[in-house]
Short mmCIF file of C-alpha atoms in Angstrom, two decimals:
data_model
loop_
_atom_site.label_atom_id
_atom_site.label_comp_id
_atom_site.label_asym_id
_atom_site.label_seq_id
_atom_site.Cartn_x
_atom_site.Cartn_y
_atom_site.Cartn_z
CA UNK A 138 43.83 -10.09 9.38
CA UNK A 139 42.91 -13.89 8.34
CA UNK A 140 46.54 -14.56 10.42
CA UNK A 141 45.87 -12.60 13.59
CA UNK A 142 42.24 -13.70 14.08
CA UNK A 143 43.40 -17.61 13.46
CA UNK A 144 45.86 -16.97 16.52
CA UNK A 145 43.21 -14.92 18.32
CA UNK A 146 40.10 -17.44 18.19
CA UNK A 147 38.68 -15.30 21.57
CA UNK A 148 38.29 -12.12 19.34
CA UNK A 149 36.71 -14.04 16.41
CA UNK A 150 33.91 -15.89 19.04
CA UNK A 151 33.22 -12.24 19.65
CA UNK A 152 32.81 -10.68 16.55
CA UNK A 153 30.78 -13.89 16.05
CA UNK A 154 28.83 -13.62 18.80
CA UNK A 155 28.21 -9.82 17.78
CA UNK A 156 27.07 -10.44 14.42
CA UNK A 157 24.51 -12.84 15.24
CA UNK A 158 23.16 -11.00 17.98
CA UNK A 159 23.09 -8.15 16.14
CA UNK A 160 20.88 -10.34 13.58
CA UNK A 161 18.65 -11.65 16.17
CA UNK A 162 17.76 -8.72 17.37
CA UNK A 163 17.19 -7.00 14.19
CA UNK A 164 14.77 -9.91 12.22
CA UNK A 165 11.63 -9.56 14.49
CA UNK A 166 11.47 -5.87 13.59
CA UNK A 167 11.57 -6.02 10.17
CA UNK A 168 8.47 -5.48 8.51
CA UNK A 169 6.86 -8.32 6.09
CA UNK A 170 5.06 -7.12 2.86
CA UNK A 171 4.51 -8.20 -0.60
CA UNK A 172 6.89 -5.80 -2.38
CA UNK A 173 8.38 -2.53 -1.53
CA UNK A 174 7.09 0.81 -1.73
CA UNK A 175 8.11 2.11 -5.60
CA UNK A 176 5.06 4.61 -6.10
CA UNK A 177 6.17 7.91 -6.48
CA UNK A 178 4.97 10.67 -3.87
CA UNK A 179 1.88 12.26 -4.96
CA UNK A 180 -0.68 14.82 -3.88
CA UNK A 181 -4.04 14.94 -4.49
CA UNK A 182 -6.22 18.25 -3.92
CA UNK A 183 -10.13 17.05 -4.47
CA UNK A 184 -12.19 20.44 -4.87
CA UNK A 185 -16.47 19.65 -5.02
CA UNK A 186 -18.22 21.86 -7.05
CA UNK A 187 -21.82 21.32 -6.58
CA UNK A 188 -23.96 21.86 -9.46
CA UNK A 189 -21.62 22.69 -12.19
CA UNK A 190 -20.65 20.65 -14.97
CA UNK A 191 -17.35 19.43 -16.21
CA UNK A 192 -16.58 22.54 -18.19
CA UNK A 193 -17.00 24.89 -15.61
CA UNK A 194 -14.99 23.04 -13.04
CA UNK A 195 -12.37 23.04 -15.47
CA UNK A 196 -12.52 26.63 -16.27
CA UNK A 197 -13.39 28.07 -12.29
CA UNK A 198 -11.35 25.24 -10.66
CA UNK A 199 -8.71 23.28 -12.65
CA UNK A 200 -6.75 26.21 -14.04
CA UNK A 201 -6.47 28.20 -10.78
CA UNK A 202 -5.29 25.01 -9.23
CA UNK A 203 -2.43 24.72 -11.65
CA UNK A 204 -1.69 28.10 -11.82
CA UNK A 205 -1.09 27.72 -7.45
CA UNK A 206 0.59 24.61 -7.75
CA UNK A 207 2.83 24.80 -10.70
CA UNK A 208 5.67 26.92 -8.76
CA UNK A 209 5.80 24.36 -5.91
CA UNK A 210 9.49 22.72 -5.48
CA UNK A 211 9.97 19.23 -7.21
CA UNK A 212 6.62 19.29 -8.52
CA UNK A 213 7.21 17.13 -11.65
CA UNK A 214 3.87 16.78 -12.89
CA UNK A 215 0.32 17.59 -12.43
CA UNK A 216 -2.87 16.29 -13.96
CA UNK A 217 -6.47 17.92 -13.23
CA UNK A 218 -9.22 15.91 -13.93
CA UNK A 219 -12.70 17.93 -14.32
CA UNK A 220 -16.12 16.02 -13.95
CA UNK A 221 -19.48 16.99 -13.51
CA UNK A 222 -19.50 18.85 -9.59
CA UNK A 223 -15.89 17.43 -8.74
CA UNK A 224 -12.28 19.02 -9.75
CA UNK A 225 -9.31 16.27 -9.14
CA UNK A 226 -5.54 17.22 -9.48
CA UNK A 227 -2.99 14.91 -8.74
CA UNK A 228 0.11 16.16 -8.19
CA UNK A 229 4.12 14.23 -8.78
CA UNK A 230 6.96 14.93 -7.18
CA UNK A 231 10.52 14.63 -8.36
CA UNK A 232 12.58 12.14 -7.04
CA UNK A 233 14.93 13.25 -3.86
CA UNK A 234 12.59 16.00 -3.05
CA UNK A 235 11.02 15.66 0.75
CA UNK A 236 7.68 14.14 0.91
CA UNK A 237 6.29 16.10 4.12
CA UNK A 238 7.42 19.43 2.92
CA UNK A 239 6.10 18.86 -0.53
CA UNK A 240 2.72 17.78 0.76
CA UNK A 241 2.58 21.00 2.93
CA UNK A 242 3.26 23.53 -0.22
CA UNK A 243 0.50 22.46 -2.33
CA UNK A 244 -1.58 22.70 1.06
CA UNK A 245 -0.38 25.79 1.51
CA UNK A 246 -0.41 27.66 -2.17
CA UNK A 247 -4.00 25.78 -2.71
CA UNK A 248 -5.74 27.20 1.44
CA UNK A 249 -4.37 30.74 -0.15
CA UNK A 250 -6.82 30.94 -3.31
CA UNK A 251 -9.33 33.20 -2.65
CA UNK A 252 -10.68 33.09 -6.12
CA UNK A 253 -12.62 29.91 -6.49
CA UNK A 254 -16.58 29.79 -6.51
CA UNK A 255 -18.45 30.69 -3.57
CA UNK A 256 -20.54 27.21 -3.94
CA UNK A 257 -17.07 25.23 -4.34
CA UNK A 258 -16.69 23.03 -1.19
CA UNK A 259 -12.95 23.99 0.56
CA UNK A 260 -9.96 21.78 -1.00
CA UNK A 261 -9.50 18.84 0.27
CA UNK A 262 -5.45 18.25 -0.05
CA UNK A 263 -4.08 14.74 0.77
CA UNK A 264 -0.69 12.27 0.24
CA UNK A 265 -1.71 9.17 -2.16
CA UNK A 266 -0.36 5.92 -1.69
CA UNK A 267 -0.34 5.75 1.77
CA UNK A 268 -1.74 2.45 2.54
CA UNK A 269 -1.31 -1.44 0.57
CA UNK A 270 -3.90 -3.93 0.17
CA UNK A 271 -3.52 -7.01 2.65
CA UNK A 272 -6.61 -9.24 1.28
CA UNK A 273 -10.29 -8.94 0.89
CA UNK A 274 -13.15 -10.06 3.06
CA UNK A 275 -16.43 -11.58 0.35
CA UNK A 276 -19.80 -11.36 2.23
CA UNK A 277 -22.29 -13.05 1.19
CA UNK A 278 -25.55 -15.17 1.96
CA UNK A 279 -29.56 -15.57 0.94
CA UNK A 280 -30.76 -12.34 1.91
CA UNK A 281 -31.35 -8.88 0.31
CA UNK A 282 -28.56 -6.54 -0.60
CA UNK A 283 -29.96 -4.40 2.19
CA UNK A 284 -29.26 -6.54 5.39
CA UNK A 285 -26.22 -7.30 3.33
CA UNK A 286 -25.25 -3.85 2.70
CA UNK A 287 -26.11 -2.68 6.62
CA UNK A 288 -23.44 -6.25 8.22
CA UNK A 289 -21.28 -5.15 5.54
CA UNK A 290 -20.95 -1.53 7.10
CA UNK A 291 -20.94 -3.38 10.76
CA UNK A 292 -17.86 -5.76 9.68
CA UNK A 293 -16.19 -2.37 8.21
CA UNK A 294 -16.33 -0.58 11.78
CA UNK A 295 -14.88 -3.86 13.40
CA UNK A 296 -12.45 -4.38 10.93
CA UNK A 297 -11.29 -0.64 10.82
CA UNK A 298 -10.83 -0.90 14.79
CA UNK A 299 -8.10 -3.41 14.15
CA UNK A 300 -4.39 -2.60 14.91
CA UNK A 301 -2.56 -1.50 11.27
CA UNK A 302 -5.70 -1.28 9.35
CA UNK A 303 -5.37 1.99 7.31
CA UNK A 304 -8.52 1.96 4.91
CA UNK A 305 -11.50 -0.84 4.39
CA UNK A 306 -13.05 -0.40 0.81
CA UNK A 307 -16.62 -1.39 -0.05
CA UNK A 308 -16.84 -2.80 -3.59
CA UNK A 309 -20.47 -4.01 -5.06
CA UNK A 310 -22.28 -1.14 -3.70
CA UNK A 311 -23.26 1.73 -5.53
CA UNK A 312 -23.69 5.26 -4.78
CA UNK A 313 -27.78 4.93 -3.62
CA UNK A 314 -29.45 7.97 -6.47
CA UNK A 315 -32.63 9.15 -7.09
CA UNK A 316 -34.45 8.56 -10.30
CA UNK A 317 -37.00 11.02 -11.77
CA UNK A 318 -39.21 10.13 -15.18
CA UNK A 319 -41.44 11.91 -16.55
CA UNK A 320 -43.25 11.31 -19.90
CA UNK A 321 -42.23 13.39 -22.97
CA UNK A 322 -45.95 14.10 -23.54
CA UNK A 323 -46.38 15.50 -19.71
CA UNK A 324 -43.12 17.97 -20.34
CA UNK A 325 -45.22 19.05 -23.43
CA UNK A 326 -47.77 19.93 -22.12
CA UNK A 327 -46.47 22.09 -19.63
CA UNK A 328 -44.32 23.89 -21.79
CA UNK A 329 -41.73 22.27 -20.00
CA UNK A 330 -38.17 20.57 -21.41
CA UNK A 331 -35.97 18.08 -20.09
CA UNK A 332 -33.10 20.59 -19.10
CA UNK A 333 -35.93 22.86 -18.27
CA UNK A 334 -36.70 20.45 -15.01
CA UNK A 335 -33.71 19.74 -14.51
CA UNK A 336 -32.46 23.42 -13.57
CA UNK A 337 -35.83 24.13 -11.99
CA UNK A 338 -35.04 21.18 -9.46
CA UNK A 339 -31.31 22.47 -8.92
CA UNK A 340 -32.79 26.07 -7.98
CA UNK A 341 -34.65 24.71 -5.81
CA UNK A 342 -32.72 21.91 -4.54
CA UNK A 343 -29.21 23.65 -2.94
CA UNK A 344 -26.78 23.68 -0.36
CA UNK A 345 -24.28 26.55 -0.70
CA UNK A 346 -21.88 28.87 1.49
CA UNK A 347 -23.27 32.52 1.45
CA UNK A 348 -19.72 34.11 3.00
CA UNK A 349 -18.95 35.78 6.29
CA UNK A 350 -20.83 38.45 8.10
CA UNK A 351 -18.51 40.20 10.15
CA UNK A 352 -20.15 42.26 13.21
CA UNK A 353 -18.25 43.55 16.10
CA UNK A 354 -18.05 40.44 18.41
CA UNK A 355 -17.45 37.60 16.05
CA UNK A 356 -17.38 36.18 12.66
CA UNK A 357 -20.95 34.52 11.58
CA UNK A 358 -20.48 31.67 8.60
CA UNK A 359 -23.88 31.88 6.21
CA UNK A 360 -24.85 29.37 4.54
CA UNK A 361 -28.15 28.79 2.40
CA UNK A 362 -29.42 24.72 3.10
CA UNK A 363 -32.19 23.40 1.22
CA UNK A 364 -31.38 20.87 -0.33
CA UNK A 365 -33.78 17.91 -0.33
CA UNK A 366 -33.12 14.73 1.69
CA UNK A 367 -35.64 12.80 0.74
CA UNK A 368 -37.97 11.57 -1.80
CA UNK A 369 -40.83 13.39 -0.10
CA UNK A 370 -39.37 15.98 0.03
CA UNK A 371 -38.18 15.87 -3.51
CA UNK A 372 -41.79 15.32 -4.57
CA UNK A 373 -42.71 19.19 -2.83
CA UNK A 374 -40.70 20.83 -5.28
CA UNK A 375 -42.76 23.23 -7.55
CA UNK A 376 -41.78 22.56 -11.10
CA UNK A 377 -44.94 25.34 -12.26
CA UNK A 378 -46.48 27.98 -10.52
CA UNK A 379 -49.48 29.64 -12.01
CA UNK A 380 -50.87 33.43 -12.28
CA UNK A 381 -53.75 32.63 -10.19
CA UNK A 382 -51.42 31.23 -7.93
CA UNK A 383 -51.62 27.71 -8.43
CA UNK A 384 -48.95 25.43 -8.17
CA UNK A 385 -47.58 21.76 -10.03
CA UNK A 386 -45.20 19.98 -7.76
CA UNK A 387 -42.84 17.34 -9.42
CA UNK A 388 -44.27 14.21 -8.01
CA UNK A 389 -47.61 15.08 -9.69
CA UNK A 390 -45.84 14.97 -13.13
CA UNK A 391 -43.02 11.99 -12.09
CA UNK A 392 -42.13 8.73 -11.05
CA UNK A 393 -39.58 8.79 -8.25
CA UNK A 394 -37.66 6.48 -7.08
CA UNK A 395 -33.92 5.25 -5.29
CA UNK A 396 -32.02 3.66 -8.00
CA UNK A 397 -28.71 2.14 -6.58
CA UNK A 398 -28.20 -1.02 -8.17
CA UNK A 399 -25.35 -0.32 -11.56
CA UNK A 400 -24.49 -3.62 -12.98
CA UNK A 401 -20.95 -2.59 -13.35
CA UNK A 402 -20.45 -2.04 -9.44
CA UNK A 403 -22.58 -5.57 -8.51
CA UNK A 404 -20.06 -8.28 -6.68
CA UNK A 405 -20.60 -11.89 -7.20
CA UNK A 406 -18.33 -14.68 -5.30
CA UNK A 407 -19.09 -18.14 -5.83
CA UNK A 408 -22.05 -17.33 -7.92
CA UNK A 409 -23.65 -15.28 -4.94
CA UNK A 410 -24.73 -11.68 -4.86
CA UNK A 411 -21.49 -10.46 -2.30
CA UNK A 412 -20.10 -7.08 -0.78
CA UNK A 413 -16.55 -7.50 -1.15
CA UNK A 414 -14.41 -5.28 1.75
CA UNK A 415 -10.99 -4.41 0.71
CA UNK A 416 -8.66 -4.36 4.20
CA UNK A 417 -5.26 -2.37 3.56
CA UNK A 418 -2.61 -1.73 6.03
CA UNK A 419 -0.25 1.53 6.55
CA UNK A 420 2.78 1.02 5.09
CA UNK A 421 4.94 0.89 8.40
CA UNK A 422 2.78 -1.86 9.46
CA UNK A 423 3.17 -5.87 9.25
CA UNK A 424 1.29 -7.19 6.71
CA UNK A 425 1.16 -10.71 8.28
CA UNK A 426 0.24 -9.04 11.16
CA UNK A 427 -2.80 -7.01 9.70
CA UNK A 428 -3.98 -10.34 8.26
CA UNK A 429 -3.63 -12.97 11.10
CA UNK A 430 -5.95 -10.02 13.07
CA UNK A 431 -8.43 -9.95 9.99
CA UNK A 432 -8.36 -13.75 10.39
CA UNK A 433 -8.88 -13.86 13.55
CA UNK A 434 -11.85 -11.46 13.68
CA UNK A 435 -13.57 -13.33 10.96
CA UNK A 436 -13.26 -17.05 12.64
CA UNK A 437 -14.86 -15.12 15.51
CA UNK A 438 -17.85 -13.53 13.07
CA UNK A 439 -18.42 -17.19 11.50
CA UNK A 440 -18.75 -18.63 14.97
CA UNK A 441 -20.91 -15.42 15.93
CA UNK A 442 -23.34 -15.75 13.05
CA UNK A 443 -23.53 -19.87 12.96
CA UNK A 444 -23.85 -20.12 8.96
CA UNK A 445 -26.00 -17.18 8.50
CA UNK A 446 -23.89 -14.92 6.31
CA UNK A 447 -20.41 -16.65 4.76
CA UNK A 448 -17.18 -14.71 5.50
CA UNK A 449 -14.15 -15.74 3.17
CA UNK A 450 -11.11 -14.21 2.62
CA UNK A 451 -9.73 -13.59 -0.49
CA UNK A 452 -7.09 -11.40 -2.70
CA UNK A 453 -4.28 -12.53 0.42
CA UNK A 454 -1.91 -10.31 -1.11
CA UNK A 455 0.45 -11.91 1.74
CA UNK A 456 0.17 -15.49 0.63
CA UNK A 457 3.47 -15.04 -1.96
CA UNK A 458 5.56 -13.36 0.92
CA UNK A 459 4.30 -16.80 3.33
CA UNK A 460 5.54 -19.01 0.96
CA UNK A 461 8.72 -17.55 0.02
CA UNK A 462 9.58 -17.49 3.82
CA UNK A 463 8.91 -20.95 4.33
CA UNK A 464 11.40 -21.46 1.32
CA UNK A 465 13.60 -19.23 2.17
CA UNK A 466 13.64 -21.43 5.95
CA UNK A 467 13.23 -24.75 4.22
CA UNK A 468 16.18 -23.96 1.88
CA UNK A 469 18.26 -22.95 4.63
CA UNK A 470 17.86 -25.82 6.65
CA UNK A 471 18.40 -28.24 3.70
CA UNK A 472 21.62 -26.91 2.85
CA UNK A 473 23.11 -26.82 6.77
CA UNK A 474 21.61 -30.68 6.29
CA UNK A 475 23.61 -31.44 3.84
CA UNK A 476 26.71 -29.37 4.37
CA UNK A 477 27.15 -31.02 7.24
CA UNK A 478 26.47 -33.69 6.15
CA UNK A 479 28.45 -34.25 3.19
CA UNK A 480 31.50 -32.46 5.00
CA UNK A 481 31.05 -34.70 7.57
CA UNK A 482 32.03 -37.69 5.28
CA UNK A 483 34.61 -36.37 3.97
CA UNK A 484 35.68 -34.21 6.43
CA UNK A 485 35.92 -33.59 10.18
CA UNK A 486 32.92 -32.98 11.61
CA UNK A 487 34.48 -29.85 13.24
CA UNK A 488 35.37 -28.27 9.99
CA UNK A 489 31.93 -28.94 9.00
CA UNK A 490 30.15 -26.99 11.61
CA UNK A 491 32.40 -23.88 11.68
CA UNK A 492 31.83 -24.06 7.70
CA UNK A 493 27.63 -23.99 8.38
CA UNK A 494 28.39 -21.21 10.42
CA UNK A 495 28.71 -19.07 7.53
CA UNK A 496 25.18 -19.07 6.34
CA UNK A 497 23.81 -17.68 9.81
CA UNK A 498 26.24 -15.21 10.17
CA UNK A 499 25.23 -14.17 6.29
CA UNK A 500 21.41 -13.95 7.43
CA UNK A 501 22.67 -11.75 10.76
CA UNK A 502 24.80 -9.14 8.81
CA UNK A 503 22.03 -8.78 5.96
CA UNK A 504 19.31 -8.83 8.41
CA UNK A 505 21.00 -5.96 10.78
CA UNK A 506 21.72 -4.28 7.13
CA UNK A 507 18.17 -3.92 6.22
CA UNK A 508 16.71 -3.10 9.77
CA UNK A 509 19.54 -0.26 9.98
CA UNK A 510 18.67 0.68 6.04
CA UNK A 511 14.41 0.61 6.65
CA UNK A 512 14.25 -2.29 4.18
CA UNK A 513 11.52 -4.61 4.62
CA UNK A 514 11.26 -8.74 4.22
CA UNK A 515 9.29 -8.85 0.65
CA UNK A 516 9.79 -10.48 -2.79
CA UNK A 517 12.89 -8.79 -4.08
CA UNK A 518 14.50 -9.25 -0.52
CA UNK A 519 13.89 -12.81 0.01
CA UNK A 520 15.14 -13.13 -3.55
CA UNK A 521 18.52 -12.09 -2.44
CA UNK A 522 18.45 -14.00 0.26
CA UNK A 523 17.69 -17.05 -1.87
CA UNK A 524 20.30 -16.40 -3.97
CA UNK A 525 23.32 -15.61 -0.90
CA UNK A 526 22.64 -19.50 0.38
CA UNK A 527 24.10 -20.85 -2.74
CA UNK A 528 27.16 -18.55 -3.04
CA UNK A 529 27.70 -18.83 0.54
CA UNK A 530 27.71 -22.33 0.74
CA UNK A 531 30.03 -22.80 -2.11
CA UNK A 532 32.67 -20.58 -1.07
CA UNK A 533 31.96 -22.29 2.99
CA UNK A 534 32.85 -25.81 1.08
CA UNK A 535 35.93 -24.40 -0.96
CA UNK A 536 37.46 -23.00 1.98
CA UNK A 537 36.64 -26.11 4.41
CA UNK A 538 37.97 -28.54 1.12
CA UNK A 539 41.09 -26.50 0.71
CA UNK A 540 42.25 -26.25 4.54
CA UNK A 541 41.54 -30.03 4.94
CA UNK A 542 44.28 -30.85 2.37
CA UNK A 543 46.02 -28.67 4.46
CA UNK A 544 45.91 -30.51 7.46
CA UNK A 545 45.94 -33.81 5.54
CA UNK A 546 49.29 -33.04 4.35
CA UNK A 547 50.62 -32.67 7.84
CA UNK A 548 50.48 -29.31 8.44
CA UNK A 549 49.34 -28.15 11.98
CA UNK A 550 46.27 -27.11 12.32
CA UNK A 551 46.61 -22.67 13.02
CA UNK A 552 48.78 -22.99 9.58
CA UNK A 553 46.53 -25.37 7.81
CA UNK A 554 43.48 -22.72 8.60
CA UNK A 555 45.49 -19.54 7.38
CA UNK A 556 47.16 -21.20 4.49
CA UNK A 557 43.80 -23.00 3.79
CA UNK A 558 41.88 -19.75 3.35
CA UNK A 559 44.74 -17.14 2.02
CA UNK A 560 45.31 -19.89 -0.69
CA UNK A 561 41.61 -19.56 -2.00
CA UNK A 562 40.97 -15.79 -1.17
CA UNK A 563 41.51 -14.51 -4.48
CA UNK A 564 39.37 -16.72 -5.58
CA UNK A 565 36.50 -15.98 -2.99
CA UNK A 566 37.37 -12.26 -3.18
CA UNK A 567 37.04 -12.29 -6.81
CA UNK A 568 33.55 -14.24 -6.53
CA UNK A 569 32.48 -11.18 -4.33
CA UNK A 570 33.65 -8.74 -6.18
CA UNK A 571 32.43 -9.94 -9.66
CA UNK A 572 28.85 -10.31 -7.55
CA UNK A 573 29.14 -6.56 -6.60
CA UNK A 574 29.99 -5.68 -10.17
CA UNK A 575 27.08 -7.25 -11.90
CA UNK A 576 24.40 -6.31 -8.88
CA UNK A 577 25.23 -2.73 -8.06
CA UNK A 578 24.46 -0.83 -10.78
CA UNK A 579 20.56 -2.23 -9.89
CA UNK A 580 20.76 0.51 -7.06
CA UNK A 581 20.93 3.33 -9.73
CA UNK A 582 17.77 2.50 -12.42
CA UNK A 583 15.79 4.66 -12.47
CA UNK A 584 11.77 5.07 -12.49
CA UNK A 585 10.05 2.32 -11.19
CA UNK A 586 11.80 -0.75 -11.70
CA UNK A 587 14.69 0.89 -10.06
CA UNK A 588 12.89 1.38 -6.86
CA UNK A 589 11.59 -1.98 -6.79
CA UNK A 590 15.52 -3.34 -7.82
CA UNK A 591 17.33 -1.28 -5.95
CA UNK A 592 16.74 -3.09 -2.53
CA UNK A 593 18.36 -6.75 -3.89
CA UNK A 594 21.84 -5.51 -4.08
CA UNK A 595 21.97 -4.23 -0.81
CA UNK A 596 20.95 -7.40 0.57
CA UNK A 597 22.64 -9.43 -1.62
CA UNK A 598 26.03 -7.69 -0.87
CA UNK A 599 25.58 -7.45 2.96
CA UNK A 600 24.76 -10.84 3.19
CA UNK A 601 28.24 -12.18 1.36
CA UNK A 602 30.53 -9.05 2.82
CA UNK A 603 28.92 -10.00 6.42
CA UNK A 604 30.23 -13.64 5.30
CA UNK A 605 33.11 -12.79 4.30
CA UNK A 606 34.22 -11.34 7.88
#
């Protein structure tokens, strides 16, 4: 083949010519992220149980989720986690089993219980892990955690209207409550304990399905809603009701009032009380992409806002792949630099720029490799790509050395190229091959260092085999 391609040099500019176009066309679609997708596939079905505490969830919702789920295909684990009103399962799937169809099982076996509590909230039944984190956006300035709080959920309606942005997660607010004390001696003297008030206010304070009445023309949902939405209207309740018809509401006996502020959820950045917004992408989307639009649309807030409230990004979970692609390009470019230029010295300058061809052609075939394959431009990729300039350009230099002492010696130039290259193959072929030997087997680990691995290899080896032709 080396023989009829030397005497063919038309059908070799075209393969060329193919490869890199190929290449070319393939880079700008590949997607850029910090590392590839090695979380398992996992389902979670989120059941709310209003009013019930951890041991009943577990006993009314837990175990008849697990007995639903448990016969579902490649289900290789599953974890139920009860809590006061709320029953979480997660479930695993095996690897090699179909994500979509596994998803739609559990849906299935868990909309087809008809046995869980009349006040439990449907199942909610969704795919984890659909969605990475880009970076963060810290706001902050001198003013209360309320006009914070309310630009915070602004930014998070702008931000979520960007192209690629999957989820935007509020961190250093917490869940706003309602706070009712009473002194021990009051409860006393109404005959009245702690848990005693308590259930008294959920009896009184509800929001519950009632079931279906059927009647000849259509199906009518009931549902019993009166559940208090305010502290006014938390202060109504009647905690005692005399014979003579009298009647003790609870803000006669109690202090009430909205509690949100739990040290563990408070944000500070740069010393400042902050709400920090979380900005991740889909996972089929760009991450330099989702971030250059979250850049953008902050510049625009900080010119909006003139100093008011400071915008900073933070957590760039794209910084690493940035800089690894400018020295994965500033690598490149040195070593065509000095190929040629060190071949030129010693060397025709001819020899030397059909020998820098190489490493281009190596990019193209590994490039069209992983657009073809679904494999994105991340860590472990640009790794391998790291790694194929330096075994490239030593086998382009043995090659280029070895037919240049063919030509020196007198021999013309078709036979100096194919003696020149079959002379070394063995030696190039046994470079590859020992390459291929040492970085396959990273395809087949298992768990999840296998699917983080399992991507350099196929770069690795596309990028010297697409050399090689």
């Amino acid at each position: 083949m080396i023989r009829w391609f030397a005497g063919h040099p038309t059908a070799a500019n075209l393969l060329l010519i193919l490869l890199l176009a190929a290449g070319l066309f393939a880079a700008p679609g590949l997607k850029r992220e910090t590392f590839p997708d090695y979380r398992p596939v996992e389902v979670s079905v989120e059941v709310i149980y209003r009013g019930a505490s951890a041991a009943d969830v577990e006993d009314a919702v837990c175990r008849r989720l697990h007995d639903a789920i448990k016969g579902v295909d490649y289900l290789d684990e599953l974890v139920c986690v009860a809590q006061d009103n709320l029953a979480r399962a997660t479930a695993t799937m095996l690897p090699g089993g179909d994500a979509i169809r596994f998803l739609s099982d559990i849906d299935t076996e868990v909309n087809a219980l008809t046995d869980l509590p009349a006040r439990a909230e449907p199942p909610l039944v969704r795919e984890l892990h659909r969605s990475d984190l880009v970076a963060a956006v810290a706001v902050s300035g001198d003013m209360s955690l309320n006009q914070l709080e309310d630009y915070a959920l602004q930014l998070e309606e702008r931000i979520m209207a960007l192209p690629g942005v999957a989820r935007v997660a509020l961190q250093g607010l917490s869940q706003r409550q309602w706070q009712v004390e009473v002194p021990r001696a009051v409860l006393a003297q109404y005959g009245l304990s702690a848990r005693d008030l308590a259930i008294r206010l959920r009896q009184q304070s509800i929001d519950v399905p009632l079931g279906t009445l059927e009647t000849p023309d259509r199906d009518v949902l009931l549902r019993f809603t009166d559940q208090r939405r305010s502290l006014r209207q938390l202060a109504d309740l009647v905690v005692v009701s005399g014979a003579a018809g009298g009647e003790l509401t609870l803000g006669a006996i109690a202090s009430l009032r909205e509690v949100g502020e739990q040290p563990e959820a408070q944000v500070f950045f740069n010393g400042e009380r902050a709400v920090l917004l979380e900005v991740s992408k889909t996972l089929r989307d760009d991450a330099l992409t989702v971030l250059d639009e979250v850049s953008a649309l902050v510049a625009a807030e900080r010119r909006r806002l003139d100093g008011r409230i400071q915008l900073t990004l933070t957590q760039d979970m794209t910084s690493i792949v940035r800089e690894r692609l400018a020295m994965l390009v500033s690598n490149g470019v040195a070593g065509l630099a000095l190929l040629i230029l060190v071949m030129a010295l010693f060397f025709r300058p001819r020899l030397a720029l059909w020998a820098v061809l190489g490493l281009p052609v190596a990019f193209a075939g590994a490039f069209f490799v992983m657009s073809v394959s679904g494999l994105s431009l991340n860590m472990i990729t640009l790794v391998a790509l790291l790694m194929a300039i330096g075994i490239v350009m030593d086998d382009a230099v043995v090659i280029a050395d070895n037919i240049a002492v063919q030509a020196q010696r007198g021999v013309p130039p078709l036979r100096a190229v194919v003696d020149g290259t079959v002379q070394v193959l063995p030696g190039v072929m046994s470079s590859f091959l020992t390459t291929v030997w040492v970085f396959a087997p990273l395809s087949f680990l298992a768990g999840e260092l296998g699917a983080v691995l399992e991507v350099l290899p196929v770069v690795l080896i596309a990028a010297l085999f697409a050399s090689l032709i």
